[in-house]
Coordinates of C-alpha atoms in Angstrom, one line a residue:
Chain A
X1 CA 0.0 0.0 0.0
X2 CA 2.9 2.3 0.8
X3 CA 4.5 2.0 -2.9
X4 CA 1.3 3.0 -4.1
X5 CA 1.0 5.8 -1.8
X6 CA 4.8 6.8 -2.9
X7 CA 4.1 6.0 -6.6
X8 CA 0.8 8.6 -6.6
X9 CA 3.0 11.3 -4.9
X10 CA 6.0 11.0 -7.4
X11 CA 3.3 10.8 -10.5
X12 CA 1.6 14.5 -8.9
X13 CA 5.6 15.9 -9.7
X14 CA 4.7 15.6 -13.3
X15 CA 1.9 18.2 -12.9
X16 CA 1.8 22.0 -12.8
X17 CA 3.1 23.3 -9.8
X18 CA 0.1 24.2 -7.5
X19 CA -1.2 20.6 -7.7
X20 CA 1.9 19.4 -7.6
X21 CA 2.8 20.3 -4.3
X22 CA -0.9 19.7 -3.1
X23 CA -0.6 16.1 -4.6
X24 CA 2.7 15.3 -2.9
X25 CA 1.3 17.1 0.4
X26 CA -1.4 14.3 0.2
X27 CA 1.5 11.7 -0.4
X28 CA 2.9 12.6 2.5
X29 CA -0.3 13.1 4.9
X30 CA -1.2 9.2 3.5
X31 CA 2.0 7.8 4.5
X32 CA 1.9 8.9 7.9
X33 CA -1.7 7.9 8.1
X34 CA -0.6 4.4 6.7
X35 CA 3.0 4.4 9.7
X36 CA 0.7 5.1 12.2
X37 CA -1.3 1.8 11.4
X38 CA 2.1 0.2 12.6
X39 CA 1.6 1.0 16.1
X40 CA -1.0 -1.9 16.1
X41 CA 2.2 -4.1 14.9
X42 CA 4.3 -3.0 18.1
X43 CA 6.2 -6.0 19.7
X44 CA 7.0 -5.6 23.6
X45 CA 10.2 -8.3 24.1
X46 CA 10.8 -8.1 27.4
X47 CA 10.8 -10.3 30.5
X48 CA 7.9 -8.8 31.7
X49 CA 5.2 -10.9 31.0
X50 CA 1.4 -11.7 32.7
X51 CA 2.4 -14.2 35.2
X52 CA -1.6 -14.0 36.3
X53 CA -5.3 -14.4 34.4
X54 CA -6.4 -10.9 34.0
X55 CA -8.4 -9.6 37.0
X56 CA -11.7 -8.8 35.8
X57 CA -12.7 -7.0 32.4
X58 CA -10.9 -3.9 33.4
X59 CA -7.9 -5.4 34.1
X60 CA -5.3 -2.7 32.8
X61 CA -3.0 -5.6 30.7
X62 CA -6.1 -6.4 28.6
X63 CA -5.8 -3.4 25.9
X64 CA -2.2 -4.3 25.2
X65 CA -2.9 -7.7 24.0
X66 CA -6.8 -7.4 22.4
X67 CA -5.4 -3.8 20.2
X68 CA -2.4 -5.2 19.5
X69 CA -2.2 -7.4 15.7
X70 CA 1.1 -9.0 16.7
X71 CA -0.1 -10.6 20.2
X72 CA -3.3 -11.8 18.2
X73 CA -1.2 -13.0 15.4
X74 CA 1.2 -14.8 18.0
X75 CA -2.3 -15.9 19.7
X76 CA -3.2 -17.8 15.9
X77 CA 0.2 -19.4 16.2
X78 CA -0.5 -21.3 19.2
X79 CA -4.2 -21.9 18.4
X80 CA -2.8 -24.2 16.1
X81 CA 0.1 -25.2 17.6
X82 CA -2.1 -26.3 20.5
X83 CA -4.7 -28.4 18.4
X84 CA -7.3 -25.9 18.7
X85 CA -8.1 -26.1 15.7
X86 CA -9.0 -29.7 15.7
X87 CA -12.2 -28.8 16.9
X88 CA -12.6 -25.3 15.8
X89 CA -11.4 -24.7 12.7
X90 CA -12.7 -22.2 10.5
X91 CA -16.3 -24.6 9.6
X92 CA -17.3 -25.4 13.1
X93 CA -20.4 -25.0 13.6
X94 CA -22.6 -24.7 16.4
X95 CA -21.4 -24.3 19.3
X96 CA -17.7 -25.1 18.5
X97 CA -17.7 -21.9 16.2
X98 CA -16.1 -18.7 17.6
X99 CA -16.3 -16.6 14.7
X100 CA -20.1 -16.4 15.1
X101 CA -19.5 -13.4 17.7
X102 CA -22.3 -15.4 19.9
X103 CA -20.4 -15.7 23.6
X104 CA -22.5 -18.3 25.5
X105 CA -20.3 -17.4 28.6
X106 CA -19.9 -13.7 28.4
X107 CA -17.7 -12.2 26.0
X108 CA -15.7 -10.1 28.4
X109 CA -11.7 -10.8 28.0
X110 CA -11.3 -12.3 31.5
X111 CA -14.5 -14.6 30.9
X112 CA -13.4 -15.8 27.5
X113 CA -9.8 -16.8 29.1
X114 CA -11.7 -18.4 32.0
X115 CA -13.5 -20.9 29.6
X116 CA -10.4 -21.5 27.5
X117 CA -8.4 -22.3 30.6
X118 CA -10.8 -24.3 32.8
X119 CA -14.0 -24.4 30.6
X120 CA -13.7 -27.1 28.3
X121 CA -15.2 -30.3 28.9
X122 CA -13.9 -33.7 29.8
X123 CA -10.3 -34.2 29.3
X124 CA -9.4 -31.1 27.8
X125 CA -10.6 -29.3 31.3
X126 CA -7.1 -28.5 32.5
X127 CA -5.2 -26.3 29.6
X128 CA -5.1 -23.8 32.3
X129 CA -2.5 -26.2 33.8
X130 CA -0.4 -27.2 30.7
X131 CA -0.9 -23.5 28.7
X132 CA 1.8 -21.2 30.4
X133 CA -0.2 -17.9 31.7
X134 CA 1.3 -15.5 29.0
X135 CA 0.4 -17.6 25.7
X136 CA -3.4 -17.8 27.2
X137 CA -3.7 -14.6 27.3
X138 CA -2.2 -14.1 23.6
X139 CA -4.9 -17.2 22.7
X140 CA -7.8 -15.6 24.3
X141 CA -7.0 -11.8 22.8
X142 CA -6.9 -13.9 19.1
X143 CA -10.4 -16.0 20.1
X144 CA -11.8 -12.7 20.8
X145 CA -11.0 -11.2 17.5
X146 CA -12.3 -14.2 15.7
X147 CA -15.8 -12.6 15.0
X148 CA -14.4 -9.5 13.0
X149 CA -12.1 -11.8 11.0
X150 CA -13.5 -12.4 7.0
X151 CA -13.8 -15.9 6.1
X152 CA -11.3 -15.3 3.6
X153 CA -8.7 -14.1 5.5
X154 CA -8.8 -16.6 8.2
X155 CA -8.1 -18.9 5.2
X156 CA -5.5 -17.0 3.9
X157 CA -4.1 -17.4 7.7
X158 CA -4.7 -20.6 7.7
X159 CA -2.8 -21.4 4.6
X160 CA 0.1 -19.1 5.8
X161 CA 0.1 -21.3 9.1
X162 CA 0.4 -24.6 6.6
X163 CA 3.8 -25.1 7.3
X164 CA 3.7 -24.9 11.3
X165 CA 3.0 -28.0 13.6
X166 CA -0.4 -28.3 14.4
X167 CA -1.0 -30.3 17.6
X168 CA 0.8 -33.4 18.1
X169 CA 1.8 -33.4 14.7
X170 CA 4.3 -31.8 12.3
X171 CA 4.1 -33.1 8.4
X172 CA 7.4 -31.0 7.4
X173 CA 7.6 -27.6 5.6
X174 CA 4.8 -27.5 2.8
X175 CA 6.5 -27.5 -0.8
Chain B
X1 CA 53.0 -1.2 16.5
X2 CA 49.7 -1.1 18.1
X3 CA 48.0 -0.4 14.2
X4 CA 50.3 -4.2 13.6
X5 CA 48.4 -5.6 16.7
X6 CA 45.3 -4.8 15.1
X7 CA 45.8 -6.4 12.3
X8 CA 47.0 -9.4 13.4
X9 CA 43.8 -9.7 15.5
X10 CA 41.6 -9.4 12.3
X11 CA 43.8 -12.0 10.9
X12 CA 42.8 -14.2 13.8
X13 CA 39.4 -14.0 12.9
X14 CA 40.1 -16.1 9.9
X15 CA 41.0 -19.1 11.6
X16 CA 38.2 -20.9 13.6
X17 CA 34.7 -22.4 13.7
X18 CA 32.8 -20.0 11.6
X19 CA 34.5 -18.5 8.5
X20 CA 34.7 -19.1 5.2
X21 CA 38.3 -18.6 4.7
X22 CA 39.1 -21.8 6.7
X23 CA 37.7 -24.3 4.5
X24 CA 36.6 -27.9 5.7
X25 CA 34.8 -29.5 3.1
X26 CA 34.9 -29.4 -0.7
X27 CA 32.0 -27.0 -1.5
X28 CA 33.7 -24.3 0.9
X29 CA 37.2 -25.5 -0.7
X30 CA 36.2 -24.3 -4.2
X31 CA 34.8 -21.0 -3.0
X32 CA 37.4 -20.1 -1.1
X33 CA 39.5 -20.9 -4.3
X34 CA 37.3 -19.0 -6.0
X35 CA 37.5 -15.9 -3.5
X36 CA 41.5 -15.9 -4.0
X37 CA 41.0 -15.9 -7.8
X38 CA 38.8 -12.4 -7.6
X39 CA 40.8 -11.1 -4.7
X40 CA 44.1 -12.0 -7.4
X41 CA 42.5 -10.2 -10.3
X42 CA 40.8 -7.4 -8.7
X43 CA 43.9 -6.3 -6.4
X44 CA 45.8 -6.3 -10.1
X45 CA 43.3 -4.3 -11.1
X46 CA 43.6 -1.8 -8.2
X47 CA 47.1 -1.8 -8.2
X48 CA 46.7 -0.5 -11.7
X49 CA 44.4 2.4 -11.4
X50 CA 46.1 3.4 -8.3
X51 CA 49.3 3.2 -9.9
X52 CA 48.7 5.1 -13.2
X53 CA 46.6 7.2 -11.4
X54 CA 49.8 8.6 -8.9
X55 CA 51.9 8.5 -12.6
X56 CA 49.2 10.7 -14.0
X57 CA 49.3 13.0 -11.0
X58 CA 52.9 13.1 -10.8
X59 CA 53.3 14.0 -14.6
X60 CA 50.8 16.7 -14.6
X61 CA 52.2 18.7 -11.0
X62 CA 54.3 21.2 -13.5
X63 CA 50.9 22.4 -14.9
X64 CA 49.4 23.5 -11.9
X65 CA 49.7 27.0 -11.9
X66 CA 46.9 28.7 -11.4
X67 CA 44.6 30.5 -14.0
X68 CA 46.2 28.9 -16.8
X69 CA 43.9 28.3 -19.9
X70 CA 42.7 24.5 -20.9
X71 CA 45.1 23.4 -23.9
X72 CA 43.3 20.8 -26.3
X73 CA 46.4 18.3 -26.7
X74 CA 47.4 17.2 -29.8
X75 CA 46.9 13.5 -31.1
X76 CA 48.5 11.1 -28.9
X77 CA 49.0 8.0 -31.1
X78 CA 50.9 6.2 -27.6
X79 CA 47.9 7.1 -25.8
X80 CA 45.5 5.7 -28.0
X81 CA 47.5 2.2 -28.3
X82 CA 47.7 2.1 -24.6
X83 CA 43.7 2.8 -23.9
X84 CA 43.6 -0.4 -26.4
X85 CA 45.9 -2.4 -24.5
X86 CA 43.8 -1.5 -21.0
X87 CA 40.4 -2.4 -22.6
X88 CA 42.1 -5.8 -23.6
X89 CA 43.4 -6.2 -20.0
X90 CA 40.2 -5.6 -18.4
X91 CA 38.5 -7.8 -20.8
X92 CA 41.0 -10.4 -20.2
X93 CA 40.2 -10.2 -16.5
X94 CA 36.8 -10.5 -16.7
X95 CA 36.9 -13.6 -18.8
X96 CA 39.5 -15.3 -16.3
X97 CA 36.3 -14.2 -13.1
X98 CA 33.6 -15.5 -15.8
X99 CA 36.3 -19.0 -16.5
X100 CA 36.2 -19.4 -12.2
X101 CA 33.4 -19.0 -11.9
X102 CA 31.8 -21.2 -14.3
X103 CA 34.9 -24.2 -12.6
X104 CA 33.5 -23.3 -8.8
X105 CA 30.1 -23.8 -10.0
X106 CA 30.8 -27.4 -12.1
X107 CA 32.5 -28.2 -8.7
X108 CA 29.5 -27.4 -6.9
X109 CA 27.5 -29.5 -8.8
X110 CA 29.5 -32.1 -9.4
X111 CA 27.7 -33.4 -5.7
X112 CA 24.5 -33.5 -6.9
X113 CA 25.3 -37.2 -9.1
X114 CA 26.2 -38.6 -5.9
X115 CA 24.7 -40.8 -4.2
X116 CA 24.5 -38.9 -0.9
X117 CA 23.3 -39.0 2.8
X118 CA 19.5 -37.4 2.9
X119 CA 19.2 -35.0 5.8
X120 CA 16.0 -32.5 6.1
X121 CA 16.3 -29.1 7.9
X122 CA 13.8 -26.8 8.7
X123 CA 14.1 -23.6 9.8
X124 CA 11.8 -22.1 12.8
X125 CA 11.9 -18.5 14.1
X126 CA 14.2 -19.0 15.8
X127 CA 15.8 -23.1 15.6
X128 CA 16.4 -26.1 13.6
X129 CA 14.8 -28.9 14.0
X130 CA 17.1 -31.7 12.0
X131 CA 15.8 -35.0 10.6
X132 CA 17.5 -38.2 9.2
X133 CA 16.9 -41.1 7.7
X134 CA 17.0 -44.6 10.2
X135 CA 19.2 -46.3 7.8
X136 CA 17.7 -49.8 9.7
X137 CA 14.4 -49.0 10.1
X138 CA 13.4 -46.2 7.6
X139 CA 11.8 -44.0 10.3
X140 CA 12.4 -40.2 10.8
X141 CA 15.2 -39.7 13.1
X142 CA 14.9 -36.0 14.8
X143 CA 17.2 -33.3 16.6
X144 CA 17.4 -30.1 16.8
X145 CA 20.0 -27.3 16.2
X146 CA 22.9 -29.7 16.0
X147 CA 24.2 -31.3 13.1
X148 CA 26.6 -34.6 12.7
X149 CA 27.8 -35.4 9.3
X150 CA 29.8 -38.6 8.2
X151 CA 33.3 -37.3 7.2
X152 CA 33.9 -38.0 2.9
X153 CA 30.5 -38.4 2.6
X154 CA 28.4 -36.2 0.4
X155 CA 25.1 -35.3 2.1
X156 CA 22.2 -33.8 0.6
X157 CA 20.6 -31.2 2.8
X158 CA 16.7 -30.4 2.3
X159 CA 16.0 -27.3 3.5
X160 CA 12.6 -25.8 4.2
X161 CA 10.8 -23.3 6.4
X162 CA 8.0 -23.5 9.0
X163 CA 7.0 -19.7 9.1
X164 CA 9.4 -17.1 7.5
X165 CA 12.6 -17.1 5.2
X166 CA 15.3 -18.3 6.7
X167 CA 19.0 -19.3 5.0
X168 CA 21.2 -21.9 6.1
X169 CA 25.1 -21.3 6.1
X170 CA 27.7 -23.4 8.0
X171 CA 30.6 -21.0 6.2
X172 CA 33.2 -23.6 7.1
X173 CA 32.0 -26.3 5.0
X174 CA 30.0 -24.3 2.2
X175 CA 28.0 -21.6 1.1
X176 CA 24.7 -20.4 2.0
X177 CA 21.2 -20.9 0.7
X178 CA 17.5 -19.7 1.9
X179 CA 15.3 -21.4 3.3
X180 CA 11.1 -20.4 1.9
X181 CA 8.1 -21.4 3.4
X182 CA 6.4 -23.3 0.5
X183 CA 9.6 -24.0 -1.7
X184 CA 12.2 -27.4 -1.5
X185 CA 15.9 -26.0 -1.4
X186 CA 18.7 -28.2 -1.2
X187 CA 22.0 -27.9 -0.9
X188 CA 25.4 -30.4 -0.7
X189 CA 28.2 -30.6 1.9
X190 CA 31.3 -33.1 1.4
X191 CA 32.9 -32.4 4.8
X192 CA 36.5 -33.0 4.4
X193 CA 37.7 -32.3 8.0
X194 CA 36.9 -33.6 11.4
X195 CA 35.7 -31.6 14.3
X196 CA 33.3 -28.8 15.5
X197 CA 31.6 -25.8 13.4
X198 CA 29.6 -23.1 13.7
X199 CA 26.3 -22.6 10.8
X200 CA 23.9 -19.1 11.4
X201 CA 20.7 -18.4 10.1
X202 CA 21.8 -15.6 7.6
X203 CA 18.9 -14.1 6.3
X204 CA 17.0 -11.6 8.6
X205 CA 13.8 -13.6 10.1
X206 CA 12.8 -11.8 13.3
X207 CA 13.9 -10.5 16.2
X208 CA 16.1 -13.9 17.2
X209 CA 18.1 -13.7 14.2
X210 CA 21.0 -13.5 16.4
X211 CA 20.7 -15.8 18.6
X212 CA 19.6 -18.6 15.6
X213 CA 22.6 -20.6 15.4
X214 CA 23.5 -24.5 15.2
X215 CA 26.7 -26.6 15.9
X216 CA 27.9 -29.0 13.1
X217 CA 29.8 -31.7 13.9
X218 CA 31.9 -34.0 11.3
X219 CA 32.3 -37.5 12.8
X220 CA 34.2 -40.2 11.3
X221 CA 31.5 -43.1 9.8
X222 CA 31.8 -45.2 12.6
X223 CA 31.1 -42.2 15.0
X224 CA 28.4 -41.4 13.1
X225 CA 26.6 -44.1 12.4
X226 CA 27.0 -44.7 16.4
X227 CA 25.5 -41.4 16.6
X228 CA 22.6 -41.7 14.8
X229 CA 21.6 -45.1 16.2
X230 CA 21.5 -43.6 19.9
X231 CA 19.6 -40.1 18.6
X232 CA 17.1 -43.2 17.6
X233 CA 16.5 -44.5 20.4
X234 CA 13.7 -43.6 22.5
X235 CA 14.6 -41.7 25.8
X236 CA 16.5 -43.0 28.7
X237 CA 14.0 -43.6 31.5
X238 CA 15.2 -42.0 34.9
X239 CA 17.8 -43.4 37.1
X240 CA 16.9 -41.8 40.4
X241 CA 13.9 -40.1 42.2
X242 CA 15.0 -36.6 41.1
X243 CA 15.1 -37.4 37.9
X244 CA 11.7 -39.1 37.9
X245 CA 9.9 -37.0 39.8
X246 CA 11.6 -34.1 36.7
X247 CA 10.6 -36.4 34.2
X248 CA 7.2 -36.2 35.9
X249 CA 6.7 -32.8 36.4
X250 CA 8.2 -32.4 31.9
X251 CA 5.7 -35.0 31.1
X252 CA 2.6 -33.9 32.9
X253 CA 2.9 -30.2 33.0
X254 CA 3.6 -27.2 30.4
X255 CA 6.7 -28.9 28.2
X256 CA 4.8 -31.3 26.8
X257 CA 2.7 -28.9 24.8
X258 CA 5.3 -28.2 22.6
X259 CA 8.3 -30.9 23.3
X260 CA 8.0 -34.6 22.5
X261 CA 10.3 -36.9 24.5
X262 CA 9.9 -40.4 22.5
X263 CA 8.9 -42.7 24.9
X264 CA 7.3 -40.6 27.1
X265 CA 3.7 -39.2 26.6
X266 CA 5.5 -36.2 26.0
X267 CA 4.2 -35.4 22.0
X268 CA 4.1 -31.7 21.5
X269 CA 5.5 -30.9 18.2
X270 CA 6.0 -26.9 17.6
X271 CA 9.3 -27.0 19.4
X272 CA 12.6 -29.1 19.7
X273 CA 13.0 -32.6 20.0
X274 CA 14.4 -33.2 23.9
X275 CA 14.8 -36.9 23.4
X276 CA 18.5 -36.4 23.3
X277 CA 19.1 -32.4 25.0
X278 CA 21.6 -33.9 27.0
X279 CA 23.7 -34.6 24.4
X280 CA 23.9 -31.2 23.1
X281 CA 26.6 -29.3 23.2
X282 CA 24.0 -25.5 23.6
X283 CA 20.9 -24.4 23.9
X284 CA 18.1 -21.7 23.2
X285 CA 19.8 -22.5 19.4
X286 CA 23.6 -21.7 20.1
X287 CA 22.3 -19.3 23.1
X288 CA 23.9 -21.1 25.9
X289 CA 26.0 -23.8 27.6
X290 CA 24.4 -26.4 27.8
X291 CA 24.7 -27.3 31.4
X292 CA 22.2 -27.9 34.1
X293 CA 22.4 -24.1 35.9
X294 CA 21.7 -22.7 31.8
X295 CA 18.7 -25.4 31.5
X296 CA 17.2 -23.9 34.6
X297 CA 18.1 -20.0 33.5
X298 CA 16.7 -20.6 30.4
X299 CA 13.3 -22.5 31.7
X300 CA 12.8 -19.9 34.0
X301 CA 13.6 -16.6 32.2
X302 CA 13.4 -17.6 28.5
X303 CA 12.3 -14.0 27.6
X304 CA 15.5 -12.6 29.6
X305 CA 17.5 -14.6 28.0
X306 CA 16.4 -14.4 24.2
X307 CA 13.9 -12.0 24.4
X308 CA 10.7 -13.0 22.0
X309 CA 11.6 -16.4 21.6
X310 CA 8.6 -18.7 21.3
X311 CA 9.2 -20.6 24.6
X312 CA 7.3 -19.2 27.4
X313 CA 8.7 -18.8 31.2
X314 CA 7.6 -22.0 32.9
X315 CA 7.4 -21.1 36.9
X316 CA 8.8 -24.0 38.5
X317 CA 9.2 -24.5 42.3
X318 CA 13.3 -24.8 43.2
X319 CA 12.7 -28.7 43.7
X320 CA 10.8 -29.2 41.0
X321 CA 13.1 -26.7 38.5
X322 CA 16.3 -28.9 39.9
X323 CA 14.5 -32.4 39.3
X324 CA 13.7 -30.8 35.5
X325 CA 17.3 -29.8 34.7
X326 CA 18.5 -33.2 36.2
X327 CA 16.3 -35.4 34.4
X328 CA 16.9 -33.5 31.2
X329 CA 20.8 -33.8 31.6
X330 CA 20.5 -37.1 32.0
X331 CA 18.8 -37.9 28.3
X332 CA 22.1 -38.4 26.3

């Protein structure tokens, strides 16, 4: 998007003067419209890390993760990783689907993590043991985004995320 | 003196476990001879310019006198032959790079006839994992971010990528090639020498790049064969109640997710094999020692240590972190 941006701005040079320099004005007010998108992309790598579940749905860790692309994205890698998508891939239906935007147990941040870590049935009950704190929130923040996704660009995810181990399995680097 | 001391120090940086200009297999051999040939023709070259250059300056310092108006110089018939004779030089340089070249890359792929030892690696942000072959059972042998390679022996390395580009370059034993998601690269290695070295991811994939590194190591083929058959078998069980009660706390807690441990229930798949982690020589991908005090460091404070990487801090009591790091030492 940015070439094109740059590419309209140099194209405006060609022009008479006046709307020259309003065209390339316009380059330039579009390109720092389209940097400022990358603050959604901003990566924190530190130590410090959510060593808790959030603390109600005003818990002030919970806008760093659910505004921020590259915890949701990170969130997508270990939906996978983890098998979740064995049961909810992008087709689920029912009650297994969670881009439907219908939350059967509140769709606050800190109730959406509760049911992730301790709210699935059966065997699967305990990933609140076996998925370290940090990743569940990243996991939760991606489940809540689900519902604004378009069905084809979860499948474009999903086909980026081909090569990546998916559960207890790993069929090698797609060719 | 000092200004010497330097350059002796660069000079050491030539000799050791990750350089190309220390050749230890035959793919590296014939690009390093190919990197004297250019540095032989283009210091000629340099020599030259410099040289007539300093002539040229030297013969003109008479003329320098200031406000003096351009001359147009007659015909210089010399200086015309001369220009002819430094077109043919360059010329003739180019065609002796084009010439080595063109023998560096025959010698290159001059591997790819043999028959040759298939190894697959794949590049995660930010590891290897490493599979062979079972020559006695046919099943996938796997490791992670260490390499062991029969010594004479050609062998073909698949490379691939899990998420973003990555390129795979052990400088020692040959050059480097990329590794892209949805593409099959592969690439030879004839090691020639025994002994340790040093590959890097070399092509920008994160914010680990750094710290992506792997050890290679070129056994005889007896060592390596003996090698191979104990990275295929499953893992040692425990030999005392620290280690069990570790092996325990692995199994049944957070590692598992991602780590497999064959013969355990340990299956996770998105990171490295542990089967073997005690017989690595680092961790973290070339990040640490690989000793029992770096095990716990890096279980504890992963995002300290290589900040972003994948692995999440696992909060271990002290008993339980110590039984971890002990039973994981013990699976050589």
């Amino acid at each position: 998007m940015l070439m094109c941006i740059v590419d309209v701005s140099l194209e405006a040079r060609n022009e008479p003067a006046m709307i020259s320099r309003a065209g390339s004005r316009w380059g330039l007010v579009l390109i720092a419209l389209s940097l400022a998108g990358c603050g959604k992309e901003a990566r924190t790598l530190t130590a410090d890390l959510p060593q808790t579940p959030p603390h109600g749905r005003d818990d002030p860790r919970i806008p760093k993760y659910q505004n921020n692309a590259y915890q949701i994205a990170q969130g997508g890698r270990y939906f996978g990783w983890y098998g979740c998508g064995d049961c909810h891939a992008a087709g689920a239906s029912g009650v297994l689907d969670l881009g439907d935007g219908r939350w059967r147990h509140g769709s606050s941040f800190d109730q959406v993590y509760r049911v992730i870590a301790h709210g699935h049935p059966g065997e699967l009950a305990h990933y609140g043991d076996r998925i370290p704190t940090e990743q569940l929130w990243q996991v939760t923040a991606y489940v809540r985004n689900l519902p604004q996704v378009p069905t084809d660009k979860r499948r474009r995810q999903d086909h980026d995320a081909q090569g990546e181990p998916t559960g207890g399995t790993w069929s090698g680097a797609k060719r | 003196m000092r200004r010497g001391l330097a350059f002796l120090l660069l000079l050491g940086g030539c000799a050791g476990q990750q350089t190309p200009l220390a050749p230890g297999g035959e793919q590296a051999a014939s690009l390093f001879t190919l990197f004297g040939l250019m540095m032989a023709v283009t210091s000629v070259f340099y020599v030259l310019v410099l040289g007539f250059l300093g002539w040229a300056a030297w013969r003109a310092r008479g003329h320098w006198s200031r406000g003096a108006a351009p001359v147009v110089e007659p015909d210089d018939v010399g200086l015309s032959r001369s220009l002819v004779v430094w077109a043919a030089l360059i010329i003739a340089g180019l065609f002796l790079l084009v010439g080595g070249s063109f023998v560096a890359e025959r010698a290159l792929a001059s591997a790819r006839a043999r028959e040759a030892l298939q190894v697959s690696v794949t590049g995660h942000q930010w590891w290897w994992r490493i599979q062979y072959r079972d020559p006695a059972t046919g099943a996938v042998v796997e490791t992670a971010n260490e390499l062991h390679l029969p010594v004479g022996r050609t062998a073909r390395i698949e490379l691939g990528a899990a998420d973003v580009i990555h390129s795979f370059w052990v400088p020692n034993l040959s050059g480097k090639l990329d590794m892209i998601p949805g593409r099959a690269n592969s690439v030879d290695i004839t090691p020639r020498q025994l002994g340790w070295f040093r590959g890097q991811c070399a092509e920008f994939c994160g914010a680990q790049h750094a710290h992506m590194a792997f050890s290679v190591k070129v056994d005889t083929p007896a060592e390596f064969a003996a090698w191979l058959a104990a990275q295929a078998r499953p893992a040692a069980t425990p030999a005392d109640a620290a280690a069990a009660r570790g092996q325990r706390v692995v199994v049944g807690g957070q590692c598992a997710m991602c780590h497999v441990i064959r013969g355990t229930a340990a299956g996770g798949r998105a990171g490295p094999d542990l089967t073997h982690i005690g017989s690595r020589r680092t961790l973290a991908a070339g990040t640490l020692v690989n000793t029992r005090g770096g095990m716990q460091g890096w279980i504890a404070h992963p995002q300290a240590i290589k900040p972003g990487t994948m692995m999440p801090p696992v909060a271990l009591d002290p008993a339980d972190a110590d039984a971890v790091s002990r039973y994981l030492e013990s699976l050589k």
